[in-house]
């Protein structure tokens, strides 16, 4: 079990290292003399090698060690960085990605013969020449064990990785402190340990802890916790933070020093770990191979960065949902009590309680929602490499820039936009940017430019992909749509250029004269739109022939708790998310016009077909003949629409509940919620309401 936890932590570290290295390689191509970038890549390989050695993954050790050798010759100036070497390093990353995926799934790992042959082809020598050098040696400091640990006897030994981090801090002249906390035998030991890590992490830099953060999260704790930290104030603020935690009965803080050379040598002999053919296999004392000072378990700055289990987040989010439901019910109760003169005092107390509940639930809601958010850069990091490879395959010269990776989105939204962003970027590379000779003839720089920008706007995140390519010709779109039978020639002629651009989202539509390996098969942009609509997102395309194209994605920060307009139709309450609502109007009989035999409203020159909400759900949108008291102006598939309803109830913050696998397939319905009165209500999806 412990081995599996170590492997999981290692793979998470590898995932982050590979993503960072891929970005560094793309940057390195732009500035081949960047010594700092080369050093970063070297350290990443070094860290992966050390972790692989610790877990007995000899294939990973061999590949990363050989790669280190090449990087070492580059950073020492013995060899120049060439395109051939850069391509090799990308191939190494691809191999390591496949290797990591195989370890995660338990499947057969990729063979190393091919990648090692590529490496040795660059080296110009067979393996073995440098494998007995100083880099492969195991020093006593590298395997430093700090002190003996016997569980239940009150002393704590960091694992080898944590011990190396402590040694590195001390060698750099930073004081290290050991904070030992004893806890009462309470039922919530794991919660108290977690609180300690968070609070101490806010006051000091945590190097690591025993038990580790992962074991604390898993509930594998005792009645004591040792935290190794660095601090500018001697650890005093960290000590006070620890003393503030409930059920803490004793706190000790002592400076930590390296053991004597004799102790280090003895413990190195006892604690050296090797590698074997498989994880957990036989170990040999010479296999550690200089694992480096980077920890496989990301516990540094734990107070600022804490991994949280998604299942726990979902549970907490459901609890927040219950609070959100109960909060307005309590407010209603307070209003009723205040209206009764005999119970005015009680009413005031309940009102105060309601205010406190509102503040608490609001803070809890915001905290949980923030915990669910992931940085946009978690999916953007792969795009520089993708654009590089695609442009090379297409024979184009392209500079790709990402601006604004700080915005955060709900993990569900992030998962939904991954494919759309890939489709848009592939189209920009393949169809947008011209060939170098064509750009030169047009008076443009030979190198095309694609920019991906992201920023916050109110309660949304906007992502814009812009290229300086040939643009989209609306006349070609009209012609292609007519030829494919999507629209008649007469209707195409009536379309504005903006409306013509919307045709690219029609399934099967493409203006490409021939399909390429990259794109142009008429699939993709319709998928882009449908994926975005599933998470209440929208896309807008703007283009100018000869200048370029931009695609702007508008995305909600979260999907779990939203504001919605509550309406009633035939005695049934429905919720319409407010981002889908443009305006609400009272409808008078003479406001309703008949256009082509259908009811419609004209609002400031815009025509909105007027349909019955009840009818839409019964596959007869025109039932009721436009006899409604109110109309909700919205859009469905970017077409204006007026939904006729009987009554407006008001605006409310609602908790979105999933309907399950079968009911979620019903178009026009986006979920369900519980109203303050305790009654259920259907949440409408206006994008699919008329496409049932």
mmCIF file of N, CA and C in Angstrom, residues 285-352:
data_model
loop_
_atom_site.group_PDB
_atom_site.id
_atom_site.type_symbol
_atom_site.label_atom_id
_atom_site.label_comp_id
_atom_site.label_asym_id
_atom_site.label_seq_id
_atom_site.Cartn_x
_atom_site.Cartn_y
_atom_site.Cartn_z
ATOM 1 N N UNK A 285 22.301 -1.949 -3.392
ATOM 2 C CA UNK A 285 22.770 -0.744 -2.724
ATOM 3 C C UNK A 285 23.378 0.287 -3.650
ATOM 4 N N UNK A 286 23.750 -0.091 -4.878
ATOM 5 C CA UNK A 286 24.399 0.867 -5.762
ATOM 6 C C UNK A 286 23.443 1.486 -6.753
ATOM 7 N N UNK A 287 22.158 1.255 -6.584
ATOM 8 C CA UNK A 287 21.208 1.670 -7.618
ATOM 9 C C UNK A 287 20.581 3.024 -7.375
ATOM 10 N N UNK A 288 20.919 3.662 -6.262
ATOM 11 C CA UNK A 288 20.261 4.937 -5.962
ATOM 12 C C UNK A 288 20.586 5.999 -6.994
ATOM 13 N N UNK A 289 21.825 6.043 -7.467
ATOM 14 C CA UNK A 289 22.234 6.939 -8.559
ATOM 15 C C UNK A 289 21.889 8.400 -8.334
ATOM 16 N N UNK A 290 22.329 8.943 -7.217
ATOM 17 C CA UNK A 290 22.243 10.399 -7.036
ATOM 18 C C UNK A 290 20.862 10.941 -7.329
ATOM 19 N N UNK A 291 19.938 10.673 -6.432
ATOM 20 C CA UNK A 291 18.548 11.024 -6.677
ATOM 21 C C UNK A 291 18.292 12.512 -6.661
ATOM 22 N N UNK A 292 19.238 13.301 -6.220
ATOM 23 C CA UNK A 292 19.024 14.749 -6.260
ATOM 24 C C UNK A 292 18.287 15.233 -5.041
ATOM 25 N N UNK A 293 18.050 16.521 -4.994
ATOM 26 C CA UNK A 293 17.476 17.137 -3.804
ATOM 27 C C UNK A 293 16.009 17.431 -3.932
ATOM 28 N N UNK A 294 15.397 17.080 -5.056
ATOM 29 C CA UNK A 294 13.988 17.406 -5.252
ATOM 30 C C UNK A 294 13.115 16.299 -4.706
ATOM 31 N N UNK A 295 12.115 16.656 -3.935
ATOM 32 C CA UNK A 295 11.228 15.664 -3.337
ATOM 33 C C UNK A 295 10.254 15.118 -4.346
ATOM 34 N N UNK A 296 9.956 13.818 -4.204
ATOM 35 C CA UNK A 296 8.941 13.219 -5.061
ATOM 36 C C UNK A 296 7.554 13.573 -4.566
ATOM 37 N N UNK A 297 7.429 13.917 -3.302
ATOM 38 C CA UNK A 297 6.138 14.287 -2.733
ATOM 39 C C UNK A 297 6.108 15.796 -2.574
ATOM 40 N N UNK A 298 5.169 16.451 -3.205
ATOM 41 C CA UNK A 298 5.157 17.909 -3.234
ATOM 42 C C UNK A 298 4.595 18.469 -1.940
ATOM 43 N N UNK A 299 5.458 18.628 -0.956
ATOM 44 C CA UNK A 299 4.990 19.154 0.322
ATOM 45 C C UNK A 299 5.531 20.546 0.605
ATOM 46 N N UNK A 300 6.467 21.029 -0.208
ATOM 47 C CA UNK A 300 6.986 22.369 -0.004
ATOM 48 C C UNK A 300 5.869 23.393 -0.170
ATOM 49 N N UNK A 301 5.882 24.404 0.704
ATOM 50 C CA UNK A 301 4.824 25.420 0.682
ATOM 51 C C UNK A 301 3.443 24.788 0.782
ATOM 52 N N UNK A 302 3.324 23.802 1.654
ATOM 53 C CA UNK A 302 2.067 23.058 1.753
ATOM 54 C C UNK A 302 0.905 23.946 2.140
ATOM 55 N N UNK A 303 1.180 24.993 2.948
ATOM 56 C CA UNK A 303 0.094 25.869 3.354
ATOM 57 C C UNK A 303 -0.496 26.646 2.192
ATOM 58 N N UNK A 304 0.266 26.739 1.110
ATOM 59 C CA UNK A 304 -0.210 27.493 -0.045
ATOM 60 C C UNK A 304 -0.767 26.586 -1.127
ATOM 61 N N UNK A 305 -0.274 25.348 -1.183
ATOM 62 C CA UNK A 305 -0.723 24.417 -2.220
ATOM 63 C C UNK A 305 -1.026 23.075 -1.578
ATOM 64 N N UNK A 306 -2.274 22.695 -1.510
ATOM 65 C CA UNK A 306 -2.690 21.438 -0.905
ATOM 66 C C UNK A 306 -3.529 20.664 -1.895
ATOM 67 N N UNK A 307 -3.156 19.399 -2.165
ATOM 68 C CA UNK A 307 -3.967 18.563 -3.041
ATOM 69 C C UNK A 307 -5.164 18.053 -2.255
ATOM 70 N N UNK A 308 -6.333 18.150 -2.825
ATOM 71 C CA UNK A 308 -7.565 17.730 -2.164
ATOM 72 C C UNK A 308 -8.263 16.702 -3.033
ATOM 73 N N UNK A 309 -8.723 15.625 -2.412
ATOM 74 C CA UNK A 309 -9.432 14.580 -3.140
ATOM 75 C C UNK A 309 -10.722 15.134 -3.731
ATOM 76 N N UNK A 310 -10.967 14.830 -5.004
ATOM 77 C CA UNK A 310 -12.144 15.368 -5.691
ATOM 78 C C UNK A 310 -13.435 14.866 -5.048
ATOM 79 N N UNK A 311 -13.444 13.613 -4.607
ATOM 80 C CA UNK A 311 -14.650 13.073 -3.975
ATOM 81 C C UNK A 311 -15.000 13.862 -2.715
ATOM 82 N N UNK A 312 -13.967 14.264 -1.966
ATOM 83 C CA UNK A 312 -14.213 15.068 -0.769
ATOM 84 C C UNK A 312 -14.771 16.434 -1.146
ATOM 85 N N UNK A 313 -14.225 17.018 -2.191
ATOM 86 C CA UNK A 313 -14.737 18.310 -2.648
ATOM 87 C C UNK A 313 -16.200 18.213 -3.049
ATOM 88 N N UNK A 314 -16.533 17.145 -3.769
ATOM 89 C CA UNK A 314 -17.920 16.976 -4.201
ATOM 90 C C UNK A 314 -18.849 16.828 -2.999
ATOM 91 N N UNK A 315 -18.395 16.095 -1.982
ATOM 92 C CA UNK A 315 -19.201 15.938 -0.772
ATOM 93 C C UNK A 315 -19.409 17.290 -0.093
ATOM 94 N N UNK A 316 -18.334 18.048 0.066
ATOM 95 C CA UNK A 316 -18.444 19.360 0.693
ATOM 96 C C UNK A 316 -19.329 20.287 -0.121
ATOM 97 N N UNK A 317 -19.230 20.156 -1.434
ATOM 98 C CA UNK A 317 -20.051 21.003 -2.297
ATOM 99 C C UNK A 317 -21.530 20.690 -2.121
ATOM 100 N N UNK A 318 -21.858 19.425 -1.968
ATOM 101 C CA UNK A 318 -23.254 19.053 -1.717
ATOM 102 C C UNK A 318 -23.741 19.623 -0.387
ATOM 103 N N UNK A 319 -22.861 19.606 0.626
ATOM 104 C CA UNK A 319 -23.234 20.180 1.922
ATOM 105 C C UNK A 319 -23.471 21.684 1.801
ATOM 106 N N UNK A 320 -22.630 22.337 1.025
ATOM 107 C CA UNK A 320 -22.831 23.764 0.782
ATOM 108 C C UNK A 320 -24.169 23.985 0.097
ATOM 109 N N UNK A 321 -24.502 23.087 -0.825
ATOM 110 C CA UNK A 321 -25.784 23.201 -1.512
ATOM 111 C C UNK A 321 -26.948 23.149 -0.543
ATOM 112 N N UNK A 322 -26.852 22.272 0.443
ATOM 113 C CA UNK A 322 -27.918 22.198 1.442
ATOM 114 C C UNK A 322 -28.004 23.498 2.240
ATOM 115 N N UNK A 323 -26.847 24.074 2.562
ATOM 116 C CA UNK A 323 -26.851 25.355 3.272
ATOM 117 C C UNK A 323 -27.504 26.449 2.437
ATOM 118 N N UNK A 324 -27.183 26.452 1.152
ATOM 119 C CA UNK A 324 -27.757 27.461 0.263
ATOM 120 C C UNK A 324 -29.272 27.315 0.197
ATOM 121 N N UNK A 325 -29.749 26.074 0.240
ATOM 122 C CA UNK A 325 -31.193 25.825 0.207
ATOM 123 C C UNK A 325 -31.852 26.271 1.512
ATOM 124 N N UNK A 326 -31.197 25.970 2.647
ATOM 125 C CA UNK A 326 -31.792 26.277 3.950
ATOM 126 C C UNK A 326 -31.745 27.766 4.280
ATOM 127 N N UNK A 327 -30.782 28.467 3.739
ATOM 128 C CA UNK A 327 -30.601 29.872 4.098
ATOM 129 C C UNK A 327 -31.838 30.720 3.810
ATOM 130 N N UNK A 328 -32.392 30.684 2.591
ATOM 131 C CA UNK A 328 -33.595 31.501 2.353
ATOM 132 C C UNK A 328 -34.812 31.006 3.126
ATOM 133 N N UNK A 329 -34.855 29.706 3.443
ATOM 134 C CA UNK A 329 -35.987 29.198 4.235
ATOM 135 C C UNK A 329 -35.952 29.789 5.633
ATOM 136 N N UNK A 330 -34.750 29.912 6.199
ATOM 137 C CA UNK A 330 -34.622 30.513 7.516
ATOM 138 C C UNK A 330 -34.998 31.992 7.468
ATOM 139 N N UNK A 331 -34.635 32.667 6.382
ATOM 140 C CA UNK A 331 -35.002 34.080 6.229
ATOM 141 C C UNK A 331 -36.518 34.244 6.184
ATOM 142 N N UNK A 332 -37.178 33.337 5.481
ATOM 143 C CA UNK A 332 -38.639 33.394 5.419
ATOM 144 C C UNK A 332 -39.250 33.192 6.806
ATOM 145 N N UNK A 333 -38.666 32.265 7.577
ATOM 146 C CA UNK A 333 -39.157 32.008 8.927
ATOM 147 C C UNK A 333 -38.991 33.245 9.801
ATOM 148 N N UNK A 334 -37.859 33.908 9.669
ATOM 149 C CA UNK A 334 -37.622 35.122 10.453
ATOM 150 C C UNK A 334 -38.638 36.203 10.115
ATOM 151 N N UNK A 335 -38.969 36.340 8.850
ATOM 152 C CA UNK A 335 -39.955 37.352 8.437
ATOM 153 C C UNK A 335 -41.316 37.060 9.048
ATOM 154 N N UNK A 336 -41.693 35.804 9.065
ATOM 155 C CA UNK A 336 -42.997 35.434 9.636
ATOM 156 C C UNK A 336 -43.030 35.692 11.135
ATOM 157 N N UNK A 337 -41.929 35.410 11.833
ATOM 158 C CA UNK A 337 -41.888 35.632 13.272
ATOM 159 C C UNK A 337 -41.931 37.122 13.603
ATOM 160 N N UNK A 338 -41.229 37.926 12.801
ATOM 161 C CA UNK A 338 -41.206 39.362 13.061
ATOM 162 C C UNK A 338 -42.579 39.993 12.860
ATOM 163 N N UNK A 339 -43.380 39.411 12.023
ATOM 164 C CA UNK A 339 -44.716 39.955 11.766
ATOM 165 C C UNK A 339 -45.654 39.710 12.940
ATOM 166 N N UNK A 340 -45.314 38.787 13.807
ATOM 167 C CA UNK A 340 -46.132 38.457 14.973
ATOM 168 C C UNK A 340 -45.576 39.221 16.178
ATOM 169 N N UNK A 341 -46.362 40.164 16.720
ATOM 170 C CA UNK A 341 -45.878 41.026 17.809
ATOM 171 C C UNK A 341 -45.509 40.236 19.051
ATOM 172 N N UNK A 342 -46.156 39.105 19.307
ATOM 173 C CA UNK A 342 -45.860 38.311 20.499
ATOM 174 C C UNK A 342 -44.506 37.623 20.403
ATOM 175 N N UNK A 343 -43.994 37.499 19.219
ATOM 176 C CA UNK A 343 -42.732 36.763 19.049
ATOM 177 C C UNK A 343 -41.669 37.636 18.384
ATOM 178 N N UNK A 344 -41.783 38.951 18.593
ATOM 179 C CA UNK A 344 -40.850 39.871 17.934
ATOM 180 C C UNK A 344 -39.413 39.627 18.382
ATOM 181 N N UNK A 345 -39.239 39.371 19.691
ATOM 182 C CA UNK A 345 -37.879 39.148 20.201
ATOM 183 C C UNK A 345 -37.270 37.908 19.561
ATOM 184 N N UNK A 346 -38.074 36.844 19.509
ATOM 185 C CA UNK A 346 -37.585 35.610 18.878
ATOM 186 C C UNK A 346 -37.262 35.866 17.409
ATOM 187 N N UNK A 347 -38.124 36.655 16.789
ATOM 188 C CA UNK A 347 -37.892 36.966 15.378
ATOM 189 C C UNK A 347 -36.568 37.680 15.167
ATOM 190 N N UNK A 348 -36.243 38.621 16.071
ATOM 191 C CA UNK A 348 -34.971 39.335 15.945
ATOM 192 C C UNK A 348 -33.785 38.395 16.121
ATOM 193 N N UNK A 349 -33.910 37.467 17.069
ATOM 194 C CA UNK A 349 -32.828 36.505 17.288
ATOM 195 C C UNK A 349 -32.646 35.596 16.076
ATOM 196 N N UNK A 350 -33.768 35.163 15.525
ATOM 197 C CA UNK A 350 -33.686 34.312 14.336
ATOM 198 C C UNK A 350 -33.096 35.092 13.166
ATOM 199 N N UNK A 351 -33.444 36.383 13.086
ATOM 200 C CA UNK A 351 -32.891 37.212 12.011
ATOM 201 C C UNK A 351 -31.377 37.325 12.141
ATOM 202 N N UNK A 352 -30.903 37.499 13.384
ATOM 203 C CA UNK A 352 -29.454 37.572 13.598
ATOM 204 C C UNK A 352 -28.784 36.251 13.235
#
